[in-house]
GROMACS .gro file of C-alpha atoms in nm:
model
  468
    1MET     CA    1  -1.586  -2.897   1.274
    2LYS     CA    2  -1.773  -3.140   1.052
    3HIS     CA    3  -2.149  -3.120   1.041
    4SER     CA    4  -2.349  -3.414   1.169
    5PRO     CA    5  -2.555  -3.626   0.929
    6LEU     CA    6  -2.891  -3.479   0.837
    7ASN     CA    7  -3.213  -3.622   0.968
    8ALA     CA    8  -3.482  -3.721   0.719
    9SER     CA    9  -3.680  -3.399   0.762
   10ALA     CA   10  -3.381  -3.173   0.697
   11ALA     CA   11  -3.278  -3.382   0.399
   12LYS     CA   12  -3.627  -3.344   0.254
   13ILE     CA   13  -3.613  -2.966   0.294
   14ILE     CA   14  -3.272  -2.948   0.128
   15SER     CA   15  -3.385  -3.169  -0.158
   16HIS     CA   16  -3.689  -2.946  -0.216
   17ARG     CA   17  -3.480  -2.627  -0.214
   18PHE     CA   18  -3.227  -2.788  -0.447
   19LEU     CA   19  -3.488  -2.889  -0.704
   20ILE     CA   20  -3.647  -2.546  -0.706
   21GLU     CA   21  -3.316  -2.370  -0.763
   22PHE     CA   22  -3.202  -2.594  -1.044
   23THR     CA   23  -3.520  -2.674  -1.237
   24VAL     CA   24  -3.360  -2.499  -1.534
   25THR     CA   25  -3.068  -2.742  -1.549
   26ILE     CA   26  -3.048  -3.117  -1.591
   27LYS     CA   27  -3.094  -3.183  -1.222
   28LYS     CA   28  -3.449  -3.311  -1.275
   29ASP     CA   29  -3.473  -3.583  -1.534
   30ASN     CA   30  -3.851  -3.561  -1.553
   31ILE     CA   31  -3.866  -3.203  -1.683
   32MET     CA   32  -3.848  -3.106  -2.048
   33VAL     CA   33  -3.525  -2.906  -2.030
   34PRO     CA   34  -3.286  -3.199  -2.084
   35ARG     CA   35  -3.460  -3.257  -2.416
   36TYR     CA   36  -3.363  -2.908  -2.524
   37SER     CA   37  -3.018  -2.867  -2.370
   38ARG     CA   38  -2.659  -2.938  -2.464
   39PRO     CA   39  -2.389  -3.047  -2.218
   40ASP     CA   40  -2.137  -2.763  -2.259
   41MET     CA   41  -2.394  -2.492  -2.190
   42VAL     CA   42  -2.556  -2.687  -1.907
   43ALA     CA   43  -2.216  -2.729  -1.741
   44ILE     CA   44  -2.181  -2.351  -1.708
   45TRP     CA   45  -2.489  -2.343  -1.483
   46GLU     CA   46  -2.404  -2.650  -1.276
   47PRO     CA   47  -2.350  -2.569  -0.905
   48GLU     CA   48  -1.996  -2.705  -0.928
   49ASN     CA   49  -1.900  -2.438  -1.182
   50LYS     CA   50  -2.071  -2.167  -0.981
   51PHE     CA   51  -1.888  -2.261  -0.662
   52ARG     CA   52  -1.554  -2.276  -0.846
   53ILE     CA   53  -1.609  -1.922  -0.967
   54TRP     CA   54  -1.707  -1.813  -0.617
   55PHE     CA   55  -1.383  -1.956  -0.484
   56GLU     CA   56  -1.173  -1.780  -0.746
   57ILE     CA   57  -1.341  -1.448  -0.667
   58GLU     CA   58  -1.273  -1.491  -0.296
   59ALA     CA   59  -0.917  -1.619  -0.345
   60HIS     CA   60  -0.815  -1.346  -0.589
   61ALA     CA   61  -0.961  -1.083  -0.355
   62THR     CA   62  -0.765  -1.233  -0.066
   63ASP     CA   63  -0.451  -1.225  -0.281
   64LYS     CA   64  -0.486  -0.852  -0.336
   65LEU     CA   65  -0.576  -0.787   0.027
   66ALA     CA   66  -0.255  -0.965   0.122
   67GLN     CA   67  -0.057  -0.747  -0.120
   68LEU     CA   68  -0.212  -0.442   0.049
   69GLY     CA   69  -0.117  -0.575   0.394
   70VAL     CA   70  -0.481  -0.603   0.506
   71VAL     CA   71  -0.461  -0.981   0.559
   72PRO     CA   72  -0.161  -1.213   0.601
   73GLN     CA   73  -0.007  -1.358   0.287
   74SER     CA   74  -0.040  -1.695   0.453
   75ALA     CA   75  -0.418  -1.663   0.428
   76ALA     CA   76  -0.407  -1.627   0.049
   77ASP     CA   77  -0.148  -1.904   0.023
   78ALA     CA   78  -0.364  -2.139   0.230
   79LEU     CA   79  -0.659  -2.092  -0.002
   80TRP     CA   80  -0.463  -2.159  -0.317
   81ASP     CA   81  -0.266  -2.449  -0.163
   82TRP     CA   82  -0.596  -2.622  -0.085
   83TRP     CA   83  -0.731  -2.541  -0.431
   84LYS     CA   84  -0.425  -2.696  -0.597
   85THR     CA   85  -0.532  -3.032  -0.455
   86GLU     CA   86  -0.829  -3.006  -0.695
   87PRO     CA   87  -1.087  -3.062  -0.423
   88LYS     CA   88  -1.427  -3.201  -0.517
   89ILE     CA   89  -1.699  -2.942  -0.476
   90ASP     CA   90  -1.928  -3.109  -0.223
   91VAL     CA   91  -2.260  -2.960  -0.328
   92PRO     CA   92  -2.474  -3.165  -0.084
   93ALA     CA   93  -2.251  -3.055   0.205
   94ILE     CA   94  -2.287  -2.689   0.108
   95ASP     CA   95  -2.664  -2.733   0.070
   96ALA     CA   96  -2.676  -2.891   0.416
   97ILE     CA   97  -2.508  -2.588   0.568
   98GLU     CA   98  -2.742  -2.355   0.379
   99ALA     CA   99  -3.041  -2.543   0.522
  100VAL     CA  100  -2.929  -2.406   0.859
  101THR     CA  101  -2.787  -2.064   0.764
  102LYS     CA  102  -3.053  -1.982   0.503
  103HIS     CA  103  -2.773  -1.798   0.318
  104ASP     CA  104  -2.593  -1.949   0.020
  105VAL     CA  105  -2.273  -1.745   0.030
  106ILE     CA  106  -2.226  -1.796   0.403
  107ALA     CA  107  -2.286  -2.168   0.352
  108PHE     CA  108  -2.013  -2.177   0.089
  109LEU     CA  109  -1.767  -1.977   0.302
  110THR     CA  110  -1.835  -2.207   0.596
  111TRP     CA  111  -1.768  -2.514   0.382
  112VAL     CA  112  -1.440  -2.370   0.253
  113ALA     CA  113  -1.334  -2.279   0.607
  114GLU     CA  114  -1.402  -2.634   0.724
  115ASN     CA  115  -1.162  -2.759   0.456
  116VAL     CA  116  -0.895  -2.487   0.459
  117GLY     CA  117  -0.871  -2.424   0.830
  118ASP     CA  118  -0.810  -2.117   1.045
  119GLU     CA  119  -0.655  -1.903   0.767
  120ALA     CA  120  -0.991  -1.903   0.588
  121ARG     CA  121  -1.120  -1.649   0.838
  122PHE     CA  122  -0.957  -1.378   0.627
  123MET     CA  123  -1.178  -1.451   0.326
  124HIS     CA  124  -1.452  -1.206   0.231
  125GLN     CA  125  -1.286  -0.915   0.414
  126GLY     CA  126  -1.489  -0.599   0.345
  127MET     CA  127  -1.702  -0.775   0.085
  128THR     CA  128  -2.074  -0.835   0.060
  129SER     CA  129  -2.252  -1.138  -0.086
  130SER     CA  130  -2.352  -0.956  -0.402
  131ASP     CA  131  -1.986  -0.891  -0.479
  132VAL     CA  132  -1.955  -1.266  -0.520
  133LEU     CA  133  -2.297  -1.338  -0.672
  134ASP     CA  134  -2.299  -1.058  -0.930
  135THR     CA  135  -1.939  -1.110  -1.036
  136CYS     CA  136  -2.002  -1.483  -1.068
  137LEU     CA  137  -2.312  -1.422  -1.279
  138ALA     CA  138  -2.103  -1.198  -1.505
  139VAL     CA  139  -1.850  -1.478  -1.552
  140GLN     CA  140  -2.119  -1.737  -1.622
  141LEU     CA  141  -2.294  -1.513  -1.874
  142THR     CA  142  -1.966  -1.440  -2.055
  143GLN     CA  143  -1.889  -1.813  -2.065
  144ALA     CA  144  -2.237  -1.875  -2.203
  145THR     CA  145  -2.203  -1.596  -2.455
  146ASP     CA  146  -1.879  -1.738  -2.590
  147LEU     CA  147  -2.065  -2.061  -2.667
  148LEU     CA  148  -2.353  -1.869  -2.826
  149ILE     CA  149  -2.115  -1.672  -3.049
  150ALA     CA  150  -1.955  -1.998  -3.164
  151ASP     CA  151  -2.306  -2.133  -3.230
  152MET     CA  152  -2.389  -1.832  -3.442
  153ASP     CA  153  -2.069  -1.869  -3.642
  154LYS     CA  154  -2.171  -2.223  -3.735
  155LEU     CA  155  -2.521  -2.110  -3.828
  156LEU     CA  156  -2.394  -1.826  -4.045
  157GLU     CA  157  -2.157  -2.062  -4.222
  158ALA     CA  158  -2.441  -2.305  -4.298
  159ILE     CA  159  -2.669  -2.029  -4.429
  160LYS     CA  160  -2.396  -1.877  -4.643
  161LYS     CA  161  -2.320  -2.212  -4.804
  162ARG     CA  162  -2.684  -2.268  -4.899
  163ALA     CA  163  -2.727  -1.906  -5.011
  164PHE     CA  164  -2.449  -1.934  -5.268
  165GLU     CA  165  -2.573  -2.277  -5.371
  166HIS     CA  166  -2.909  -2.120  -5.465
  167LYS     CA  167  -2.795  -1.768  -5.547
  168LEU     CA  168  -2.980  -1.770  -5.880
  169THR     CA  169  -3.249  -2.031  -5.810
  170PRO     CA  170  -3.574  -1.853  -5.909
  171THR     CA  171  -3.863  -1.857  -5.665
  172ILE     CA  172  -4.165  -1.643  -5.600
  173GLY     CA  173  -4.151  -1.363  -5.348
  174ARG     CA  174  -4.464  -1.330  -5.138
  175SER     CA  175  -4.616  -1.041  -4.950
  176HIS     CA  176  -4.916  -1.105  -4.725
  177GLY     CA  177  -4.873  -1.470  -4.826
  178ILE     CA  178  -4.968  -1.381  -5.184
  179HIS     CA  179  -4.748  -1.406  -5.494
  180ALA     CA  180  -4.563  -1.079  -5.544
  181GLU     CA  181  -4.258  -1.072  -5.775
  182PRO     CA  182  -3.974  -1.317  -5.842
  183VAL     CA  183  -3.675  -1.343  -5.610
  184THR     CA  184  -3.411  -1.611  -5.572
  185PHE     CA  185  -3.391  -1.863  -5.293
  186GLY     CA  186  -3.035  -1.752  -5.233
  187MET     CA  187  -3.161  -1.400  -5.172
  188LYS     CA  188  -3.403  -1.529  -4.910
  189LEU     CA  189  -3.111  -1.690  -4.731
  190ALA     CA  190  -2.892  -1.381  -4.773
  191GLN     CA  191  -3.157  -1.184  -4.584
  192ALA     CA  192  -3.147  -1.437  -4.301
  193TYR     CA  193  -2.768  -1.423  -4.296
  194ALA     CA  194  -2.762  -1.043  -4.273
  195GLU     CA  195  -3.018  -1.042  -3.992
  196LEU     CA  196  -2.840  -1.307  -3.788
  197GLU     CA  197  -2.504  -1.141  -3.846
  198ARG     CA  198  -2.652  -0.829  -3.686
  199GLY     CA  199  -2.760  -1.054  -3.402
  200ARG     CA  200  -2.405  -1.177  -3.363
  201GLU     CA  201  -2.277  -0.819  -3.344
  202ARG     CA  202  -2.538  -0.741  -3.080
  203LEU     CA  203  -2.433  -1.050  -2.887
  204ILE     CA  204  -2.073  -0.931  -2.884
  205ALA     CA  205  -2.195  -0.595  -2.754
  206GLY     CA  206  -2.408  -0.777  -2.497
  207ARG     CA  207  -2.105  -0.973  -2.378
  208LYS     CA  208  -1.916  -0.651  -2.324
  209GLU     CA  209  -2.214  -0.501  -2.145
  210ILE     CA  210  -2.251  -0.790  -1.903
  211ALA     CA  211  -1.882  -0.864  -1.833
  212THR     CA  212  -1.836  -0.638  -1.531
  213CYS     CA  213  -1.702  -0.703  -1.184
  214ALA     CA  214  -1.819  -0.544  -0.859
  215ILE     CA  215  -1.616  -0.586  -0.539
  216SER     CA  216  -1.727  -0.266  -0.367
  217GLY     CA  217  -1.875  -0.366  -0.034
  218ALA     CA  218  -2.213  -0.340   0.131
  219VAL     CA  219  -2.346  -0.034  -0.053
  220GLY     CA  220  -2.080   0.021  -0.318
  221THR     CA  221  -1.871   0.282  -0.135
  222PHE     CA  222  -1.554   0.071  -0.089
  223ALA     CA  223  -1.571   0.168   0.278
  224ASN     CA  224  -1.416  -0.158   0.395
  225ILE     CA  225  -1.229  -0.270   0.087
  226ASP     CA  226  -0.988  -0.091  -0.143
  227PRO     CA  227  -1.101  -0.028  -0.504
  228SER     CA  228  -0.779  -0.189  -0.624
  229VAL     CA  229  -0.915  -0.524  -0.505
  230GLU     CA  230  -1.203  -0.493  -0.749
  231ALA     CA  231  -0.965  -0.402  -1.031
  232TYR     CA  232  -0.741  -0.698  -0.947
  233VAL     CA  233  -1.026  -0.950  -0.939
  234ALA     CA  234  -1.169  -0.806  -1.262
  235GLU     CA  235  -0.837  -0.849  -1.440
  236LYS     CA  236  -0.796  -1.206  -1.317
  237LEU     CA  237  -1.145  -1.301  -1.435
  238GLY     CA  238  -1.131  -1.117  -1.768
  239LEU     CA  239  -1.395  -0.862  -1.668
  240GLU     CA  240  -1.419  -0.485  -1.662
  241ILE     CA  241  -1.480  -0.295  -1.338
  242GLU     CA  242  -1.830  -0.166  -1.270
  243PRO     CA  243  -1.792   0.217  -1.258
  244VAL     CA  244  -2.063   0.267  -0.996
  245SER     CA  245  -2.226  -0.021  -0.814
  246THR     CA  246  -2.464   0.000  -0.520
  247GLN     CA  247  -2.484  -0.334  -0.348
  248VAL     CA  248  -2.527  -0.482  -0.693
  249ILE     CA  249  -2.424  -0.433  -1.052
  250PRO     CA  250  -2.696  -0.218  -1.215
  251ARG     CA  251  -2.953  -0.438  -1.386
  252ASP     CA  252  -2.984  -0.228  -1.701
  253ARG     CA  253  -2.686  -0.433  -1.819
  254HIS     CA  254  -2.873  -0.758  -1.772
  255ALA     CA  255  -3.186  -0.615  -1.932
  256MET     CA  256  -2.992  -0.525  -2.245
  257TYR     CA  257  -2.827  -0.867  -2.253
  258PHE     CA  258  -3.147  -1.068  -2.231
  259ALA     CA  259  -3.312  -0.837  -2.483
  260VAL     CA  260  -3.036  -0.931  -2.728
  261LEU     CA  261  -3.104  -1.299  -2.666
  262GLY     CA  262  -3.472  -1.233  -2.734
  263VAL     CA  263  -3.398  -1.060  -3.064
  264ILE     CA  264  -3.173  -1.344  -3.178
  265ALA     CA  265  -3.445  -1.595  -3.087
  266SER     CA  266  -3.693  -1.394  -3.293
  267SER     CA  267  -3.459  -1.397  -3.592
  268ILE     CA  268  -3.428  -1.774  -3.560
  269GLU     CA  269  -3.806  -1.797  -3.551
  270ARG     CA  270  -3.840  -1.580  -3.860
  271LEU     CA  271  -3.623  -1.822  -4.057
  272ALA     CA  272  -3.801  -2.122  -3.905
  273VAL     CA  273  -4.144  -1.985  -3.997
  274GLU     CA  274  -4.028  -1.935  -4.356
  275VAL     CA  275  -3.926  -2.301  -4.373
  276ARG     CA  276  -4.260  -2.403  -4.223
  277HIS     CA  277  -4.451  -2.207  -4.487
  278LEU     CA  278  -4.238  -2.344  -4.769
  279GLN     CA  279  -4.304  -2.699  -4.648
  280ARG     CA  280  -4.683  -2.664  -4.669
  281THR     CA  281  -4.830  -2.920  -4.907
  282GLU     CA  282  -4.965  -2.651  -5.142
  283VAL     CA  283  -4.620  -2.488  -5.159
  284LEU     CA  284  -4.355  -2.758  -5.095
  285GLU     CA  285  -4.061  -2.555  -5.222
  286ALA     CA  286  -3.839  -2.671  -4.936
  287GLU     CA  287  -3.870  -2.899  -4.638
  288GLU     CA  288  -3.687  -3.028  -4.338
  289TYR     CA  289  -3.475  -3.338  -4.392
  290PHE     CA  290  -3.679  -3.650  -4.326
  291SER     CA  291  -3.449  -3.927  -4.209
  292PRO     CA  292  -3.488  -4.299  -4.289
  293GLY     CA  293  -3.720  -4.457  -4.038
  294GLN     CA  294  -3.862  -4.123  -3.923
  295LYS     CA  295  -4.237  -4.112  -3.860
  296GLY     CA  296  -4.449  -3.802  -3.910
  297SER     CA  297  -4.773  -3.907  -3.746
  298SER     CA  298  -4.900  -4.188  -3.526
  299ALA     CA  299  -5.221  -4.197  -3.732
  300MET     CA  300  -5.127  -4.092  -4.087
  301PRO     CA  301  -4.831  -4.272  -4.245
  302HIS     CA  302  -4.799  -4.017  -4.527
  303LYS     CA  303  -4.714  -3.723  -4.300
  304ARG     CA  304  -4.384  -3.530  -4.317
  305ASN     CA  305  -4.429  -3.251  -4.066
  306PRO     CA  306  -4.197  -2.952  -4.003
  307ILE     CA  307  -4.145  -3.052  -3.641
  308LEU     CA  308  -3.799  -2.899  -3.597
  309THR     CA  309  -3.897  -2.553  -3.713
  310GLU     CA  310  -4.225  -2.567  -3.521
  311ASN     CA  311  -4.017  -2.656  -3.218
  312LEU     CA  312  -3.796  -2.354  -3.286
  313THR     CA  313  -4.098  -2.125  -3.268
  314GLY     CA  314  -4.171  -2.263  -2.924
  315LEU     CA  315  -3.810  -2.231  -2.811
  316ALA     CA  316  -3.802  -1.870  -2.931
  317ARG     CA  317  -4.105  -1.794  -2.717
  318MET     CA  318  -3.923  -1.931  -2.414
  319VAL     CA  319  -3.612  -1.721  -2.476
  320ARG     CA  320  -3.824  -1.409  -2.523
  321SER     CA  321  -4.006  -1.485  -2.198
  322ALA     CA  322  -3.687  -1.385  -2.014
  323VAL     CA  323  -3.687  -1.033  -2.156
  324THR     CA  324  -3.971  -0.873  -1.960
  325PRO     CA  325  -3.854  -1.003  -1.619
  326ALA     CA  326  -3.503  -0.879  -1.698
  327MET     CA  327  -3.645  -0.536  -1.776
  328GLU     CA  328  -3.845  -0.536  -1.454
  329ASN     CA  329  -3.531  -0.623  -1.256
  330VAL     CA  330  -3.381  -0.282  -1.337
  331ALA     CA  331  -3.594  -0.096  -1.082
  332LEU     CA  332  -3.466  -0.228  -0.747
  333TRP     CA  333  -3.531  -0.053  -0.417
  334HIS     CA  334  -3.259   0.194  -0.315
  335GLU     CA  335  -2.916   0.028  -0.314
  336ARG     CA  336  -3.064  -0.317  -0.361
  337ASP     CA  337  -3.350  -0.553  -0.290
  338ILE     CA  338  -3.367  -0.926  -0.359
  339SER     CA  339  -3.653  -0.930  -0.610
  340HIS     CA  340  -3.415  -0.981  -0.902
  341SER     CA  341  -3.240  -1.283  -0.753
  342SER     CA  342  -3.499  -1.555  -0.806
  343VAL     CA  343  -3.566  -1.423  -1.156
  344GLU     CA  344  -3.202  -1.445  -1.261
  345ARG     CA  345  -3.153  -1.790  -1.111
  346MET     CA  346  -3.411  -1.904  -1.365
  347ILE     CA  347  -3.370  -1.684  -1.672
  348GLY     CA  348  -2.989  -1.701  -1.679
  349PRO     CA  349  -2.974  -2.077  -1.736
  350ASP     CA  350  -3.312  -2.097  -1.912
  351ALA     CA  351  -3.245  -1.838  -2.181
  352THR     CA  352  -2.886  -1.934  -2.259
  353ILE     CA  353  -2.943  -2.311  -2.256
  354THR     CA  354  -3.253  -2.277  -2.473
  355LEU     CA  355  -3.093  -2.038  -2.721
  356ASP     CA  356  -2.784  -2.258  -2.745
  357PHE     CA  357  -3.005  -2.553  -2.836
  358ALA     CA  358  -3.213  -2.347  -3.078
  359LEU     CA  359  -2.905  -2.222  -3.263
  360ALA     CA  360  -2.775  -2.577  -3.302
  361ARG     CA  361  -3.115  -2.696  -3.420
  362ILE     CA  362  -3.164  -2.424  -3.684
  363THR     CA  363  -2.807  -2.486  -3.804
  364GLY     CA  364  -2.893  -2.851  -3.860
  365VAL     CA  365  -3.215  -2.757  -4.038
  366MET     CA  366  -3.034  -2.525  -4.278
  367ASP     CA  367  -2.748  -2.765  -4.339
  368LYS     CA  368  -2.983  -3.049  -4.438
  369LEU     CA  369  -3.271  -2.848  -4.583
  370LEU     CA  370  -3.428  -3.016  -4.884
  371ILE     CA  371  -3.476  -2.757  -5.160
  372TYR     CA  372  -3.692  -2.814  -5.470
  373PRO     CA  373  -3.612  -2.571  -5.757
  374GLU     CA  374  -3.855  -2.745  -5.993
  375ARG     CA  375  -4.142  -2.686  -5.753
  376MET     CA  376  -4.033  -2.325  -5.714
  377GLN     CA  377  -4.050  -2.280  -6.090
  378LYS     CA  378  -4.388  -2.451  -6.104
  379ASN     CA  379  -4.526  -2.213  -5.840
  380LEU     CA  380  -4.374  -1.916  -6.025
  381ASP     CA  381  -4.563  -2.016  -6.339
  382ARG     CA  382  -4.883  -2.110  -6.160
  383MET     CA  383  -5.069  -1.778  -6.193
  384GLY     CA  384  -5.033  -1.719  -6.565
  385GLY     CA  385  -4.761  -1.454  -6.550
  386LEU     CA  386  -4.925  -1.224  -6.296
  387VAL     CA  387  -4.588  -1.180  -6.125
  388HIS     CA  388  -4.477  -0.957  -6.415
  389SER     CA  389  -4.764  -0.708  -6.386
  390GLN     CA  390  -4.553  -0.421  -6.252
  391ARG     CA  391  -4.318  -0.426  -6.548
  392VAL     CA  392  -4.614  -0.392  -6.786
  393LEU     CA  393  -4.756  -0.111  -6.572
  394LEU     CA  394  -4.427   0.080  -6.591
  395ALA     CA  395  -4.395   0.021  -6.965
  396LEU     CA  396  -4.743   0.165  -7.027
  397THR     CA  397  -4.672   0.474  -6.818
  398GLN     CA  398  -4.350   0.527  -7.012
  399SER     CA  399  -4.544   0.494  -7.337
  400GLY     CA  400  -4.756   0.797  -7.253
  401ILE     CA  401  -5.058   0.652  -7.067
  402SER     CA  402  -5.130   0.799  -6.723
  403ARG     CA  403  -5.039   0.585  -6.424
  404GLU     CA  404  -5.403   0.560  -6.320
  405ASP     CA  405  -5.514   0.437  -6.663
  406SER     CA  406  -5.212   0.205  -6.694
  407TYR     CA  407  -5.292   0.049  -6.358
  408ARG     CA  408  -5.659   0.005  -6.456
  409ILE     CA  409  -5.567  -0.163  -6.787
  410VAL     CA  410  -5.323  -0.408  -6.633
  411GLN     CA  411  -5.544  -0.484  -6.335
  412ARG     CA  412  -5.846  -0.548  -6.557
  413ASN     CA  413  -5.655  -0.821  -6.742
  414ALA     CA  414  -5.481  -0.948  -6.430
  415MET     CA  415  -5.810  -1.009  -6.252
  416LYS     CA  416  -5.926  -1.231  -6.538
  417VAL     CA  417  -5.617  -1.443  -6.490
  418TRP     CA  418  -5.662  -1.443  -6.111
  419GLU     CA  419  -6.024  -1.555  -6.138
  420SER     CA  420  -5.925  -1.830  -6.383
  421ASP     CA  421  -5.681  -1.963  -6.123
  422GLY     CA  422  -5.397  -1.912  -6.366
  423THR     CA  423  -5.544  -2.103  -6.658
  424LEU     CA  424  -5.544  -1.784  -6.863
  425SER     CA  425  -5.221  -1.606  -6.964
  426LEU     CA  426  -5.167  -1.242  -6.873
  427LEU     CA  427  -4.928  -1.200  -7.165
  428GLU     CA  428  -5.184  -1.327  -7.416
  429LEU     CA  429  -5.463  -1.115  -7.270
  430LEU     CA  430  -5.245  -0.805  -7.288
  431LYS     CA  431  -5.149  -0.878  -7.648
  432ALA     CA  432  -5.522  -0.895  -7.731
  433ASP     CA  433  -5.600  -0.569  -7.548
  434ASP     CA  434  -5.626  -0.284  -7.802
  435MET     CA  435  -5.523  -0.019  -7.551
  436VAL     CA  436  -5.205  -0.214  -7.475
  437SER     CA  437  -5.120  -0.319  -7.830
  438SER     CA  438  -5.154   0.041  -7.947
  439LYS     CA  439  -4.860   0.131  -7.725
  440LEU     CA  440  -4.649  -0.186  -7.694
  441SER     CA  441  -4.555  -0.443  -7.956
  442ASP     CA  442  -4.572  -0.815  -7.888
  443GLU     CA  443  -4.192  -0.823  -7.861
  444GLU     CA  444  -4.193  -0.537  -7.613
  445LEU     CA  445  -4.458  -0.714  -7.406
  446GLU     CA  446  -4.270  -1.043  -7.414
  447GLU     CA  447  -3.956  -0.871  -7.289
  448ARG     CA  448  -4.152  -0.757  -6.982
  449PHE     CA  449  -4.211  -1.122  -6.897
  450ASN     CA  450  -3.839  -1.208  -6.888
  451LEU     CA  451  -3.767  -1.374  -6.552
  452ASP     CA  452  -3.394  -1.295  -6.558
  453TYR     CA  453  -3.469  -0.923  -6.549
  454HIS     CA  454  -3.553  -0.952  -6.179
  455PHE     CA  455  -3.215  -1.095  -6.089
  456LYS     CA  456  -2.983  -0.840  -6.245
  457ASN     CA  457  -2.887  -0.695  -5.905
  458ILE     CA  458  -2.848  -1.018  -5.709
  459ASP     CA  459  -2.469  -0.981  -5.725
  460VAL     CA  460  -2.496  -0.636  -5.570
  461ILE     CA  461  -2.707  -0.774  -5.282
  462PHE     CA  462  -2.469  -1.065  -5.223
  463GLU     CA  463  -2.169  -0.833  -5.219
  464ARG     CA  464  -2.342  -0.613  -4.963
  465VAL     CA  465  -2.419  -0.911  -4.742
  466PHE     CA  466  -2.116  -1.135  -4.785
  467GLY     CA  467  -1.852  -0.897  -4.915
  468ALA     CA  468  -1.667  -0.899  -5.246
   0.00000   0.00000   0.00000
């Protein structure tokens, strides 16, 4: 039986429900998400994809039930014969049914039955809605994760390229935002590579964690469906079986998965914040690519702002915002309550779509990053050689002066340079210091100010990060 056309009131209700459920996708053009989304990831969370997965779960389960003699083989054949016609998923029709049933899975089953006919009555034998919903979510998250892994591969490739390009480009290392000792810009990027590679490994582990299938019935006992059905569906969908489900797959899996996404987002932000700091006018050692015709400010024509990396900080906050709700979803009542459902309808699309976009954006930033070695050298030299103070300290202790006295001698001279804003030279002050010159010759002091000394183990670090 076909449903009659909706009246205006029912249509309004359906439209409202539809917009609430899919605010995290591109269904509403007036929200900000389309600005920060990419088509392939969005497609995973479209209702059409969800309903296709639902059908495959139901059809594969019916296949196995037919093999077991629980339902007629003709029932399974009827489902697949209809599916081979590549039917259009009529989302509005399914939503119209749900407006009456107030149950999404029943609405979908009703719509399929209207199209398949009497044999469709054998669908969903011994199953519960969560068997479909949770298994579908597992498929969608694995699809999303495959895209995220590919994103990370592209990012790692871009970082590695720039790291080797600037493997021995000297720059100042900073702690607490203050000049510390020399590093290389390539080493900065090697650190980012190593951190994000760990994120990739965690993402692979997260994919394995989330890729489980549950077809175990109302409270997970398989009372009305054979466990072999679950194993069959899992194999067909590329999932593992859930060892013990209740009415749902345990949410510790989802908590771990979204925590991984949050960590990756934080690693992206760490790299983005470094770029933002390096682009500050007083530093300007690197900056985002500024394209022809680009404008930095509506008021100040001179501005070149780090808008992409600032945006990445905001996107990282949004991905991390999914972590706490995912953790809170673990503690459901007894065999299941519904408190997790609304959360996952939002954080599943939100977190994966946002992270997908963020990974693509940071990849573009790194690929086109403008790097200024001359400015790096200028900043290195800015404070009159203070960055070499530790080497002088160690040389004095090795010459026989106590560490406490050596520190006091070097610091006394270093503070004069600091207070002169780098117009004085630490090397020259130390040469003129009787306590220093009595222990170290001018040549020995000058050797302690050799910049290359700091880079003698860069090859070791690169081999650890990138391999031989």
